[in-house]
JSON list of C-alpha atoms in Angstrom, two decimals:
[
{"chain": "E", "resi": 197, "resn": "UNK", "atom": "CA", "xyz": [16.96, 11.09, -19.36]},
{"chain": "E", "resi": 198, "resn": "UNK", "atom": "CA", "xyz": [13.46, 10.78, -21.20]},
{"chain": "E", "resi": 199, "resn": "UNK", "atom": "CA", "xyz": [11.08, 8.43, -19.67]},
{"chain": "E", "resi": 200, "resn": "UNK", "atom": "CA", "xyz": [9.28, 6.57, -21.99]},
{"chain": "E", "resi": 201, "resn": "UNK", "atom": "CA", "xyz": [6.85, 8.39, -24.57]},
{"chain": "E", "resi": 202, "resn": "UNK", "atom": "CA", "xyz": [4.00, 7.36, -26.47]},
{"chain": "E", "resi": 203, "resn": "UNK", "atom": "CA", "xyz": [1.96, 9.63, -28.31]},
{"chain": "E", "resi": 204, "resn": "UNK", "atom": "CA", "xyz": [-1.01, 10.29, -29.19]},
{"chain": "E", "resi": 205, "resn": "UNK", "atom": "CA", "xyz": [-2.27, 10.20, -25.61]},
{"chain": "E", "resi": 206, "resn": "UNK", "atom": "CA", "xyz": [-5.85, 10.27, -26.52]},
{"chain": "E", "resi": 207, "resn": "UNK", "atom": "CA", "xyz": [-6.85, 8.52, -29.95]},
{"chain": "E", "resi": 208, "resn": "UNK", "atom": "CA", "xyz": [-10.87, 8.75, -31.03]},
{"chain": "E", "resi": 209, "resn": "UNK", "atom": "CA", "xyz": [-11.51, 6.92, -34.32]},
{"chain": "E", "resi": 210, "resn": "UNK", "atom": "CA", "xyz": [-14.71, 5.51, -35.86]},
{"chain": "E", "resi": 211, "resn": "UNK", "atom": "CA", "xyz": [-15.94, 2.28, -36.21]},
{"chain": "E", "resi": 212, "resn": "UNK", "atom": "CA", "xyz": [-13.55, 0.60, -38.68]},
{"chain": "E", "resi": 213, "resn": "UNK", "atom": "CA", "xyz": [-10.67, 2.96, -39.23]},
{"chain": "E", "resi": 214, "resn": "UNK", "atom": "CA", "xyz": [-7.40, 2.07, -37.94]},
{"chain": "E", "resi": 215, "resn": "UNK", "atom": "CA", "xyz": [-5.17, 3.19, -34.83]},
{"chain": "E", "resi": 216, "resn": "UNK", "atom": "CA", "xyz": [-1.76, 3.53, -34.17]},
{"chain": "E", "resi": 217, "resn": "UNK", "atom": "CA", "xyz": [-0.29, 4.05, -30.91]},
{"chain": "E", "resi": 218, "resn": "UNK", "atom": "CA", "xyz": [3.33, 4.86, -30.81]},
{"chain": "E", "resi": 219, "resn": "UNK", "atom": "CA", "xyz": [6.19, 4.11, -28.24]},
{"chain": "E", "resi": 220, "resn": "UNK", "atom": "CA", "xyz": [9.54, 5.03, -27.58]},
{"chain": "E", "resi": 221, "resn": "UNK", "atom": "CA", "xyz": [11.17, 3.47, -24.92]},
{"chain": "E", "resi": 222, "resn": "UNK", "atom": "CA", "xyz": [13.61, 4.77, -22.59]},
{"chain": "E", "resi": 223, "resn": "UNK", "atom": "CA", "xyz": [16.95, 5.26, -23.86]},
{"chain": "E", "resi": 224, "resn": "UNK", "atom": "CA", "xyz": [19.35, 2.41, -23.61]},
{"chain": "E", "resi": 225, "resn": "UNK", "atom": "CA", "xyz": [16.36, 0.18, -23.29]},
{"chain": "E", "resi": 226, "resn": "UNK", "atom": "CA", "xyz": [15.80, -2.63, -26.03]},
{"chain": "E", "resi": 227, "resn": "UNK", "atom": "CA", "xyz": [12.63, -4.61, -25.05]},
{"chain": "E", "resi": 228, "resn": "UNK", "atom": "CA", "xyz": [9.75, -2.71, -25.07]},
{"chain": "E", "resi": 229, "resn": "UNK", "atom": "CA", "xyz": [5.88, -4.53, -23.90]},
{"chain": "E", "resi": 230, "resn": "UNK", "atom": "CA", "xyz": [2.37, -3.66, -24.61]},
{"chain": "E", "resi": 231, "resn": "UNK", "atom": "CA", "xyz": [-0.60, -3.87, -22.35]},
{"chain": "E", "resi": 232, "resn": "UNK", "atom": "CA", "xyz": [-4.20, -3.14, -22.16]},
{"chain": "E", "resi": 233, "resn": "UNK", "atom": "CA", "xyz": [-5.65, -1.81, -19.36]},
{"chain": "E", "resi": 234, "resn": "UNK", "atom": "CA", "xyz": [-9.66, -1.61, -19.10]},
{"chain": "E", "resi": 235, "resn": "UNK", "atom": "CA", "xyz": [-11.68, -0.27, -16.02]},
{"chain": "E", "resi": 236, "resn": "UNK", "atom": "CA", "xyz": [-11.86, -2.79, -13.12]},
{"chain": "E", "resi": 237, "resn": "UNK", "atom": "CA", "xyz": [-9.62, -5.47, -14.94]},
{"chain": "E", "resi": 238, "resn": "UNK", "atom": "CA", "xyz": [-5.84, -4.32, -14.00]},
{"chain": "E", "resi": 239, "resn": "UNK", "atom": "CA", "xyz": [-3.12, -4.67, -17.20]},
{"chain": "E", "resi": 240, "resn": "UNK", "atom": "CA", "xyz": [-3.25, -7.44, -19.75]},
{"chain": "E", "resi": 241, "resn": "UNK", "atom": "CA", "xyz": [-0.07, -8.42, -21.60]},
{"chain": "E", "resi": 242, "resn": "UNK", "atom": "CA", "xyz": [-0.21, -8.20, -25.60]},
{"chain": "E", "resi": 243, "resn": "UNK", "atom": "CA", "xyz": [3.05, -8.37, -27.20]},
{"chain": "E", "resi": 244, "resn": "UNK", "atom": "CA", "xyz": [6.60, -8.21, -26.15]},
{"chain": "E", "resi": 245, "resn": "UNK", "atom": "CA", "xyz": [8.95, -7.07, -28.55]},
{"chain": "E", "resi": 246, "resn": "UNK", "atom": "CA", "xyz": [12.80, -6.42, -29.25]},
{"chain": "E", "resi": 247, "resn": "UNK", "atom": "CA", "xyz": [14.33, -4.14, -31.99]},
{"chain": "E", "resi": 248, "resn": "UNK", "atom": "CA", "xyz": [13.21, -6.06, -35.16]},
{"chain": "E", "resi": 249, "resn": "UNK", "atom": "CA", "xyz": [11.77, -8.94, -33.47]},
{"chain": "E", "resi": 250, "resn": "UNK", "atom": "CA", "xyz": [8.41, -10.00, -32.14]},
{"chain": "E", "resi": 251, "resn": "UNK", "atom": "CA", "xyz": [9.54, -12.07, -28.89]},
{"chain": "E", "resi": 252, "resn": "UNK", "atom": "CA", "xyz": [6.64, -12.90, -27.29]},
{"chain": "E", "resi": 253, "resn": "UNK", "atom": "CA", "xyz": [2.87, -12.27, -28.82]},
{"chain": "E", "resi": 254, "resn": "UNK", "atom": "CA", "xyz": [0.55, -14.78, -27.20]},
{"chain": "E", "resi": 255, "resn": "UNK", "atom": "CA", "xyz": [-1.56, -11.70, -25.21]},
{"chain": "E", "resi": 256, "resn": "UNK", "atom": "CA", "xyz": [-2.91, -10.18, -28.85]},
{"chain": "E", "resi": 257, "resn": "UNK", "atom": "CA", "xyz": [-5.62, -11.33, -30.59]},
{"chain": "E", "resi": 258, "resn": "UNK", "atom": "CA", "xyz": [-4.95, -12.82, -33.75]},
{"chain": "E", "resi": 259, "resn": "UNK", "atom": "CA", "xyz": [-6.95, -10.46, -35.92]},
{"chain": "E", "resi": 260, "resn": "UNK", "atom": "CA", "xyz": [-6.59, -6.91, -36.64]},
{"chain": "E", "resi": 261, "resn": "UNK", "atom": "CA", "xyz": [-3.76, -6.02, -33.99]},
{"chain": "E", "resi": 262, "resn": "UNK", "atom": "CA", "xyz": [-0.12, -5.77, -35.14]},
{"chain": "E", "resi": 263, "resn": "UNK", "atom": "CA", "xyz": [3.00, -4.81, -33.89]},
{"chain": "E", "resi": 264, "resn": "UNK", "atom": "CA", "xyz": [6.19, -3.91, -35.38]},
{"chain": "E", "resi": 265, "resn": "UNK", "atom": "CA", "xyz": [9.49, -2.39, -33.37]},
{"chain": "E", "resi": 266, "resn": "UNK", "atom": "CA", "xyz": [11.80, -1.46, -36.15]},
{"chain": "E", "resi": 267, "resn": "UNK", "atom": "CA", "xyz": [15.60, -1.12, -36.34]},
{"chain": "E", "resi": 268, "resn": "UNK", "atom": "CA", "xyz": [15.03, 3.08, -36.08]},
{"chain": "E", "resi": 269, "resn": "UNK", "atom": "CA", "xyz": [12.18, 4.37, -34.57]},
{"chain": "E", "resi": 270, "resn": "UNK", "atom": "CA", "xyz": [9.34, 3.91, -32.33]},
{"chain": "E", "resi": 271, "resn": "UNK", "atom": "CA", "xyz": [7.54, 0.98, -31.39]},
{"chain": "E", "resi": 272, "resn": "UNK", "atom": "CA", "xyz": [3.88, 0.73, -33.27]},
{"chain": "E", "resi": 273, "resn": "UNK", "atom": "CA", "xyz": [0.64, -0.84, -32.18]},
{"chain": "E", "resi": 274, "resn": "UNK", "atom": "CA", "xyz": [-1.68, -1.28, -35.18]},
{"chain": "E", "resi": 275, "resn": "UNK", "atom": "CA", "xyz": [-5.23, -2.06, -34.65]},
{"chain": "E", "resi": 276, "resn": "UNK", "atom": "CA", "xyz": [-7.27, -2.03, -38.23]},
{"chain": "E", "resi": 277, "resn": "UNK", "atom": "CA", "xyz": [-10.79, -1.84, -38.10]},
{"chain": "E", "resi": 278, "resn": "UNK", "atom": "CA", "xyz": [-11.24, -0.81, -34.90]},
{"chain": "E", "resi": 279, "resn": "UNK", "atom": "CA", "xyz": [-14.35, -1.65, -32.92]},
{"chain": "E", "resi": 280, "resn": "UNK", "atom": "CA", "xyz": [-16.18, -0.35, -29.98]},
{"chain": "E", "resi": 281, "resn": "UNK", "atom": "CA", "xyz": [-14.42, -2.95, -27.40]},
{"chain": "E", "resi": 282, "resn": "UNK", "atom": "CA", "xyz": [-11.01, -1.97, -28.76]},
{"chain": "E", "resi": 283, "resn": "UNK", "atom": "CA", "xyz": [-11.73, 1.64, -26.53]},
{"chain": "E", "resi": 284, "resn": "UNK", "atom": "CA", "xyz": [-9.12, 0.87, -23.84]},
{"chain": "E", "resi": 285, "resn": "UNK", "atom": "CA", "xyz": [-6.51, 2.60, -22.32]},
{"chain": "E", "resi": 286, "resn": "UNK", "atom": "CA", "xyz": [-2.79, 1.36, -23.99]},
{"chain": "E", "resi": 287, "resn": "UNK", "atom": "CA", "xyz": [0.07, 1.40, -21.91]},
{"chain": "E", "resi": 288, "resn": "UNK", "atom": "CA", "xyz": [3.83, 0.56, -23.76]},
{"chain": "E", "resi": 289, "resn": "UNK", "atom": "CA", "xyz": [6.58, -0.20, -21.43]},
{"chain": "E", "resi": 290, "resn": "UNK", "atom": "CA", "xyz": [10.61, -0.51, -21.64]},
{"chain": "E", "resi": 291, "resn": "UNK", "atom": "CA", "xyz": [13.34, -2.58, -19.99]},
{"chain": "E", "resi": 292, "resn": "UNK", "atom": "CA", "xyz": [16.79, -2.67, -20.41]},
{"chain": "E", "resi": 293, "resn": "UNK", "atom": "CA", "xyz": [17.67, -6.25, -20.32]},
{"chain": "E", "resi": 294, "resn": "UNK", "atom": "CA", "xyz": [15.87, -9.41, -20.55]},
{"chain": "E", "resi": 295, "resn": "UNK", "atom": "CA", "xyz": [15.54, -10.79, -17.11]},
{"chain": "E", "resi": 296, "resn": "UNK", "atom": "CA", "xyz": [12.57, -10.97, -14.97]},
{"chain": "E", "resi": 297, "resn": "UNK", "atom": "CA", "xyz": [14.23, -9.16, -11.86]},
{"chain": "E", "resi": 298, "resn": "UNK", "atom": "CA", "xyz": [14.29, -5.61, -13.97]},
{"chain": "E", "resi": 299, "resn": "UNK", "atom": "CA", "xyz": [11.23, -3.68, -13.27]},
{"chain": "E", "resi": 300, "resn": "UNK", "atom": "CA", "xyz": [9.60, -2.11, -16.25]},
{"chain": "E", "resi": 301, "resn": "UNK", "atom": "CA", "xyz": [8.94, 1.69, -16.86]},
{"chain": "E", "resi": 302, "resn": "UNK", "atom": "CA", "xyz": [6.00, 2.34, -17.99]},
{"chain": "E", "resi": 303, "resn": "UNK", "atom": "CA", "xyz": [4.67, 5.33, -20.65]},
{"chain": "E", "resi": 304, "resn": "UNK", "atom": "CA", "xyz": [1.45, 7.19, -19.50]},
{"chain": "E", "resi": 305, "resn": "UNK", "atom": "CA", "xyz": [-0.51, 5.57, -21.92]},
{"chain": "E", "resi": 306, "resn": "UNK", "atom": "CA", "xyz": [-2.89, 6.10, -24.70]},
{"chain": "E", "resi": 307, "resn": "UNK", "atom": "CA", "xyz": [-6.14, 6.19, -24.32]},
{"chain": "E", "resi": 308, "resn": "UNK", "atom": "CA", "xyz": [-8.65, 5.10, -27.41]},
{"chain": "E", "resi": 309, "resn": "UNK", "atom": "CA", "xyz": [-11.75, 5.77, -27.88]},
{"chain": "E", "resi": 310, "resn": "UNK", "atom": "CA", "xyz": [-13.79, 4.14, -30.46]},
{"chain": "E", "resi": 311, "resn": "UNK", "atom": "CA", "xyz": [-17.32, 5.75, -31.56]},
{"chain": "K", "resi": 134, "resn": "UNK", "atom": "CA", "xyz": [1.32, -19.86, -15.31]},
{"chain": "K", "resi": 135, "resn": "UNK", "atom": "CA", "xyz": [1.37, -17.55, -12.51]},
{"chain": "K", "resi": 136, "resn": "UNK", "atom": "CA", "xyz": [-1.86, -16.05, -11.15]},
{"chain": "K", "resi": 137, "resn": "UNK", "atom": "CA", "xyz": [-2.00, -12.62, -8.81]},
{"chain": "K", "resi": 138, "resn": "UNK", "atom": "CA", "xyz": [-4.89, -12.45, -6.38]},
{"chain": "K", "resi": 139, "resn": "UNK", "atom": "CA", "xyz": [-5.61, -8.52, -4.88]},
{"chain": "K", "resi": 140, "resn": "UNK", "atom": "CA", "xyz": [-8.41, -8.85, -2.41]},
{"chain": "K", "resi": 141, "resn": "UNK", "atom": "CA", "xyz": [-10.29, -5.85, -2.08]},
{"chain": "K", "resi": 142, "resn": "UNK", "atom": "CA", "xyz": [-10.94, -3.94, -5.46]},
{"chain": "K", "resi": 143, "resn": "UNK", "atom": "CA", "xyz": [-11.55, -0.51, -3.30]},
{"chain": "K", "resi": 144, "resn": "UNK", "atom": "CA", "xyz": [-9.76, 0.34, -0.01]},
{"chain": "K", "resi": 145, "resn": "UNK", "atom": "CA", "xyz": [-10.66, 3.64, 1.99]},
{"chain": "K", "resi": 146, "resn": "UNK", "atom": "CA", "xyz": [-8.97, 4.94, 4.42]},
{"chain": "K", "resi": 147, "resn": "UNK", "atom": "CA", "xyz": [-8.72, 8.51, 7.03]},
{"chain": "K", "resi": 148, "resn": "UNK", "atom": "CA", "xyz": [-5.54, 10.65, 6.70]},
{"chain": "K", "resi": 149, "resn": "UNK", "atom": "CA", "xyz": [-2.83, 9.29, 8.87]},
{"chain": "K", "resi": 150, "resn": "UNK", "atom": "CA", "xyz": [-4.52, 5.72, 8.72]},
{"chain": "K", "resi": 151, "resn": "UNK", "atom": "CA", "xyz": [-2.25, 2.77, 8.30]},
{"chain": "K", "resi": 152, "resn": "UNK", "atom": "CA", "xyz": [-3.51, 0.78, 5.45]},
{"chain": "K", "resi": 153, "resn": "UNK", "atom": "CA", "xyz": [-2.69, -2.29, 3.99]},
{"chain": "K", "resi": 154, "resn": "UNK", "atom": "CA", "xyz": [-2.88, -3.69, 0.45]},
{"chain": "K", "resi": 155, "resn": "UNK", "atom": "CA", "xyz": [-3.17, -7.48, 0.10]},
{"chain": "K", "resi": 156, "resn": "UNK", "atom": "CA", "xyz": [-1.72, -9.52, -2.46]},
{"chain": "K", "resi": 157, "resn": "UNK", "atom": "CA", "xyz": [-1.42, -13.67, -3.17]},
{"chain": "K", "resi": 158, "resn": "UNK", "atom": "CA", "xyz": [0.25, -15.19, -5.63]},
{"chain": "K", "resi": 159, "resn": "UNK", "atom": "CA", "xyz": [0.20, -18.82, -7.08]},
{"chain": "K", "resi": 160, "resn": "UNK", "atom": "CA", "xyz": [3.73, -20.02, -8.00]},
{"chain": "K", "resi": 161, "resn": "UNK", "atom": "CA", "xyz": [5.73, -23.34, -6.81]},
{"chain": "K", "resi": 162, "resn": "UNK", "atom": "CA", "xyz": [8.90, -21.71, -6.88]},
{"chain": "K", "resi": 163, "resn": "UNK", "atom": "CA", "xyz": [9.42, -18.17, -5.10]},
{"chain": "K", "resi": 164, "resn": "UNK", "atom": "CA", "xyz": [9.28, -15.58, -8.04]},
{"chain": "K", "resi": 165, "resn": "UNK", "atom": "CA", "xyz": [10.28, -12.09, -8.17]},
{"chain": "K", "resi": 166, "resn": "UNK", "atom": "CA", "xyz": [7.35, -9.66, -6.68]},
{"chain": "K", "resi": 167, "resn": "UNK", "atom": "CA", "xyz": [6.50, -5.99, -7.88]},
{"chain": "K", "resi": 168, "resn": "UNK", "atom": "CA", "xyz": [4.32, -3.37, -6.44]},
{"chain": "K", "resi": 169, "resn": "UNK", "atom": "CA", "xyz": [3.78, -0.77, -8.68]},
{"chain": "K", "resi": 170, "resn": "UNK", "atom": "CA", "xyz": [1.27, 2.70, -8.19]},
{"chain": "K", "resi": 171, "resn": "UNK", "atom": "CA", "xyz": [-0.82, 4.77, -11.05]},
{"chain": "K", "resi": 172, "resn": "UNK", "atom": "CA", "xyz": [-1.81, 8.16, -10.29]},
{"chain": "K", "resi": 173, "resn": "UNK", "atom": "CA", "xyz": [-4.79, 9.25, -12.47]},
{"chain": "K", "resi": 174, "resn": "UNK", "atom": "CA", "xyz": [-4.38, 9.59, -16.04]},
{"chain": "K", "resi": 175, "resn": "UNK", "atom": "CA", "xyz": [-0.58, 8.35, -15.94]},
{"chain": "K", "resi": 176, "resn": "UNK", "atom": "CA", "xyz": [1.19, 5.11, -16.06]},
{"chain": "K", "resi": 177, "resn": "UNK", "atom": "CA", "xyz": [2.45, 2.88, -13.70]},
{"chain": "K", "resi": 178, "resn": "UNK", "atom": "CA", "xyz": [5.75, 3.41, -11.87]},
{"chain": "K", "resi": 179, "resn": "UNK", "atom": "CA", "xyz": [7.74, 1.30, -9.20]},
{"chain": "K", "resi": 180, "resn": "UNK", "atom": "CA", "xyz": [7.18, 1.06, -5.30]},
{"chain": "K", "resi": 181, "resn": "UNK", "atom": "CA", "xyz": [9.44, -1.26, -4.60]},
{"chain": "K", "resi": 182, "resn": "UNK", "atom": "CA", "xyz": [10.46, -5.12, -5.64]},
{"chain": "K", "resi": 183, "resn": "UNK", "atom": "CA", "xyz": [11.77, -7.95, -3.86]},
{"chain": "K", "resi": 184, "resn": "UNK", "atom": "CA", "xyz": [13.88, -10.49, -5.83]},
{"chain": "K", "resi": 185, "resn": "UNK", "atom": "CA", "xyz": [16.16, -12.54, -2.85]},
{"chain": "K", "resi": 186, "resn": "UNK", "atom": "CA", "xyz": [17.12, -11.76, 0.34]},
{"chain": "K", "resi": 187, "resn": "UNK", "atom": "CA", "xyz": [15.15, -9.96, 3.54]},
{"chain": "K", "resi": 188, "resn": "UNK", "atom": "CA", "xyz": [11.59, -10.84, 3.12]},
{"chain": "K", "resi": 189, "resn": "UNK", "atom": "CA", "xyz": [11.03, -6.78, 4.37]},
{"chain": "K", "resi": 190, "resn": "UNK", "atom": "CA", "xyz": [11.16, -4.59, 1.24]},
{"chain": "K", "resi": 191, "resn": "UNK", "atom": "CA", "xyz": [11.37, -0.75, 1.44]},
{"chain": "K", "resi": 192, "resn": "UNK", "atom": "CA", "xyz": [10.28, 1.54, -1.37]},
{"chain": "K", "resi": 193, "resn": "UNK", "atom": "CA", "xyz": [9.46, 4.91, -2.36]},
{"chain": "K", "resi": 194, "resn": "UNK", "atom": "CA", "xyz": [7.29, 7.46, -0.59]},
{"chain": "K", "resi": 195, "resn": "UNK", "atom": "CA", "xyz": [6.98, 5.59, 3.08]},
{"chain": "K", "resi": 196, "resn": "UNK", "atom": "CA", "xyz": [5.32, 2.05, 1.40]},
{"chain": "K", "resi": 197, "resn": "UNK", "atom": "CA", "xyz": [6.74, -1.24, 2.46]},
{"chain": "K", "resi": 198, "resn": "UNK", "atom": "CA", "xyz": [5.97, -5.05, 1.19]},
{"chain": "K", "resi": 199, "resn": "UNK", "atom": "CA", "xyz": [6.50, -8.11, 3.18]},
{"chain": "K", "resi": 200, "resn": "UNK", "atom": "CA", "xyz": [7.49, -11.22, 1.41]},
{"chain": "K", "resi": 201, "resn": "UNK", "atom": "CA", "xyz": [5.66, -14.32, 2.98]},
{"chain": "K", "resi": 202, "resn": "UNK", "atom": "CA", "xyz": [6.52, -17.86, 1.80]},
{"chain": "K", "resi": 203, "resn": "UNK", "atom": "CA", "xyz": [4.45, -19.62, 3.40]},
{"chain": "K", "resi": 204, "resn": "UNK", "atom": "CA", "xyz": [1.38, -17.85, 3.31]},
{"chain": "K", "resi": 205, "resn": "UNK", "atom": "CA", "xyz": [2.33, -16.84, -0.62]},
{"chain": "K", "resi": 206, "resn": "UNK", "atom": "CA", "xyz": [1.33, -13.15, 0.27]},
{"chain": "K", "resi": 207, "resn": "UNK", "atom": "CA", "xyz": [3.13, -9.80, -0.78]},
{"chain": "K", "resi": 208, "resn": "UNK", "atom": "CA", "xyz": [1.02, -7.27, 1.24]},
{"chain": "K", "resi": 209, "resn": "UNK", "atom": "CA", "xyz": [1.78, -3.80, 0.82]},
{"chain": "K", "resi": 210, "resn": "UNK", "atom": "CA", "xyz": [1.59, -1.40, 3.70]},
{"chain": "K", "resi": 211, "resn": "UNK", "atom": "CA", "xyz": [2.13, 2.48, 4.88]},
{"chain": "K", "resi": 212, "resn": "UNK", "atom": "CA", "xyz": [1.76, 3.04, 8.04]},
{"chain": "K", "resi": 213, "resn": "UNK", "atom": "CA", "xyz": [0.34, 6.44, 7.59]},
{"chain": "K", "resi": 214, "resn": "UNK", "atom": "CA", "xyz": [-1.17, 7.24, 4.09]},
{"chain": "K", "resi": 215, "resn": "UNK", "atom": "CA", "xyz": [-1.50, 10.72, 2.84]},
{"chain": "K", "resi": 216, "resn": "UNK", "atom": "CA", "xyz": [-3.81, 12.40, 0.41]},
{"chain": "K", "resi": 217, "resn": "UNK", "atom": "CA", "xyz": [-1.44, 12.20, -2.32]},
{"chain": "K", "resi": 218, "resn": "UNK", "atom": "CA", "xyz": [-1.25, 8.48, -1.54]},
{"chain": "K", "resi": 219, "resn": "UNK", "atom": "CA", "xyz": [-4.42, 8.36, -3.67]},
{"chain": "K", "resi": 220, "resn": "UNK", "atom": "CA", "xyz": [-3.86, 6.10, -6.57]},
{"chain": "K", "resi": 221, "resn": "UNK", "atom": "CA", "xyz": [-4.22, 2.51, -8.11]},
{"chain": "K", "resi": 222, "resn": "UNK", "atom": "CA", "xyz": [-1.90, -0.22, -7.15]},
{"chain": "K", "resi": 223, "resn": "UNK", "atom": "CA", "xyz": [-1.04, -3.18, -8.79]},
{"chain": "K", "resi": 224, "resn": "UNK", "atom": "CA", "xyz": [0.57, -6.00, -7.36]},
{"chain": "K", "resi": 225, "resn": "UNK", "atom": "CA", "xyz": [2.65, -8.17, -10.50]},
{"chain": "K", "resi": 226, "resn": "UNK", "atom": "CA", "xyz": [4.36, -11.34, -10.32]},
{"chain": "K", "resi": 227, "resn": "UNK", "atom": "CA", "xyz": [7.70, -13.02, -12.52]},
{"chain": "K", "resi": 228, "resn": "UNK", "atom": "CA", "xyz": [9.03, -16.15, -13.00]},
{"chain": "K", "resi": 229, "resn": "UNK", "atom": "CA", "xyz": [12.62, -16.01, -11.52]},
{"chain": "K", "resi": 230, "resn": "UNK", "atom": "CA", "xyz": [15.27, -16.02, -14.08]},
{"chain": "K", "resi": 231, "resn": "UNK", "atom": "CA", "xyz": [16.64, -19.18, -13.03]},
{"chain": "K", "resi": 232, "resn": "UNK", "atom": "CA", "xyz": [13.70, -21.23, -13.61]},
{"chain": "K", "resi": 233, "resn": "UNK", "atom": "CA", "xyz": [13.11, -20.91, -17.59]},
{"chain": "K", "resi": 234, "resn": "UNK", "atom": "CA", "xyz": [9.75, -19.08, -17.26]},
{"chain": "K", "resi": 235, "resn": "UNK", "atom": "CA", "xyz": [8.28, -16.39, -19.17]},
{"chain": "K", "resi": 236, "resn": "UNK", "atom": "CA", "xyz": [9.84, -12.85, -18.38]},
{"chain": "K", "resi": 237, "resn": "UNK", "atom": "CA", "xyz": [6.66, -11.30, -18.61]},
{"chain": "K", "resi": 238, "resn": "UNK", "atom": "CA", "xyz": [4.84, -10.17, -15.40]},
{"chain": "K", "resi": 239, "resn": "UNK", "atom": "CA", "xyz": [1.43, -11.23, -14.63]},
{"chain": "K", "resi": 240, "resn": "UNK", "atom": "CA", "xyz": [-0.42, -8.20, -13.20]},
{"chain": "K", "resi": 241, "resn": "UNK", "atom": "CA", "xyz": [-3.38, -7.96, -10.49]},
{"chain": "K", "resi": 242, "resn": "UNK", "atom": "CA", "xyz": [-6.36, -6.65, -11.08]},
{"chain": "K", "resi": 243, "resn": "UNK", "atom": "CA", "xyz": [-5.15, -3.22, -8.72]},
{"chain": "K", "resi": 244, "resn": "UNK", "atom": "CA", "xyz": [-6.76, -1.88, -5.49]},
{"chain": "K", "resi": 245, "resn": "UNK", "atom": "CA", "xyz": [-7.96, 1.64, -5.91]},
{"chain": "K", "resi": 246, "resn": "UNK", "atom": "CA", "xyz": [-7.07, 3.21, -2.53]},
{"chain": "K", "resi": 247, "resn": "UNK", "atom": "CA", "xyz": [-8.55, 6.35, -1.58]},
{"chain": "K", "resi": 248, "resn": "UNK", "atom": "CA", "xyz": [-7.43, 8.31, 0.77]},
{"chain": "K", "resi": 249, "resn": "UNK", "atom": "CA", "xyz": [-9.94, 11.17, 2.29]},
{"chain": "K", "resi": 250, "resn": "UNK", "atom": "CA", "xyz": [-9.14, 14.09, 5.16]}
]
């Protein structure tokens, strides 16, 4: 059983151009979460998200990030116009059921870099 | 909102040491408690969780939490690390199901512990 994958796992875009980051979460798991992680400040929350349906988003900020987890495919982070404090590491986890008792599983992350 | 305190941003620690991890949380109700570990360059995965029950929590790889009411403390401890031991850990905090909150974590800020020969 696949973990959960995101790819690419290292990103380097310019000043301005746009990133995607991609998740798929584990099989059999419908809620899928996106965090930031930056040296020295531990994981912040962005966006949680079910198939179709944007459940929770108060962690993104409200310009130039999207996110979208459609009926087929992977989950997508969108950042347009990326800037230099957008470089981050971005880490997409899964869960199978919405509860707060199930742990999440977490994907090794992407890692952006913005010059 | 729930708030997750990890004292000590760096721990250190011989071989064969016991070490402990601290983590305090802010909540009025008891919530569910996760410690979780990243490895370099990877994401995190589970230690071990306590949701009800014995306050004592085993987990993987020899690590074991204590749940402490009173004191609003989930320490993590081993008590004898190895090299490979050598990792981040994050302490992370949820509302319980029963009491409407959000079902998102709230994540310390992580202890790097590193563990030298």
């Amino acid at each position: 059983n696949a973990g959960v994958m995101q790819n690419p796992r290292h990103l380097v875009r310019r000043r301005g151009q746009e990133a995607r980051l991609r998740c798929s979460p584990m099989k059999g798991h419908s809620h899928v979460y996106w965090y930031r992680q930056l040296p020295e400040e531990g994981l912040k929350f962005m966006v949680y998200l079910q198939k179709e349906n944007i459940i929770d988003e108060s962690g993104m900020p409200k310009e130039r990030f999207s996110a979208e987890f459609p009926k087929e495919g992977p989950s997508i982070l969108r950042i347009q116009q990326v800037v230099r404090g957008d470089s981050a590491a971005y880490f997409c986890a899964s869960s199978p059921r919405t509860s707060s008792s199930y742990e999440q599983y977490f994907g090794p992350g992407t890692r952006l870099t913005v010059t | 909102a729930q708030s997750v305190t990890q004292l000590g941003s760096h721990v250190s620690v011989s071989e064969g040491a016991l070490v402990l991890l601290r983590c305090n949380y802010s909540s009025s109700v008891p919530p569910y408690l996760f410690w979780y570990v990243q490895y370099p360059n990877q994401g995190l995965q589970l230690l071990l969780k306590y949701l009800s029950g014995s306050t004592l929590v085993k987990g993987i790889n020899g690590f074991e939490a204590e749940f402490n009411k009173s004191q609003t403390s989930f320490h993590l401890r081993k008590p004898s690390v190895h090299i490979s031991d050598t990792a981040e850990y994050f302490c992370a905090v949820s509302d319980d199901d029963a009491s409407g909150g959000s079902y998102i974590p709230t994540f310390g800020r992580g202890t790097s512990l590193i563990v030298h020969p």
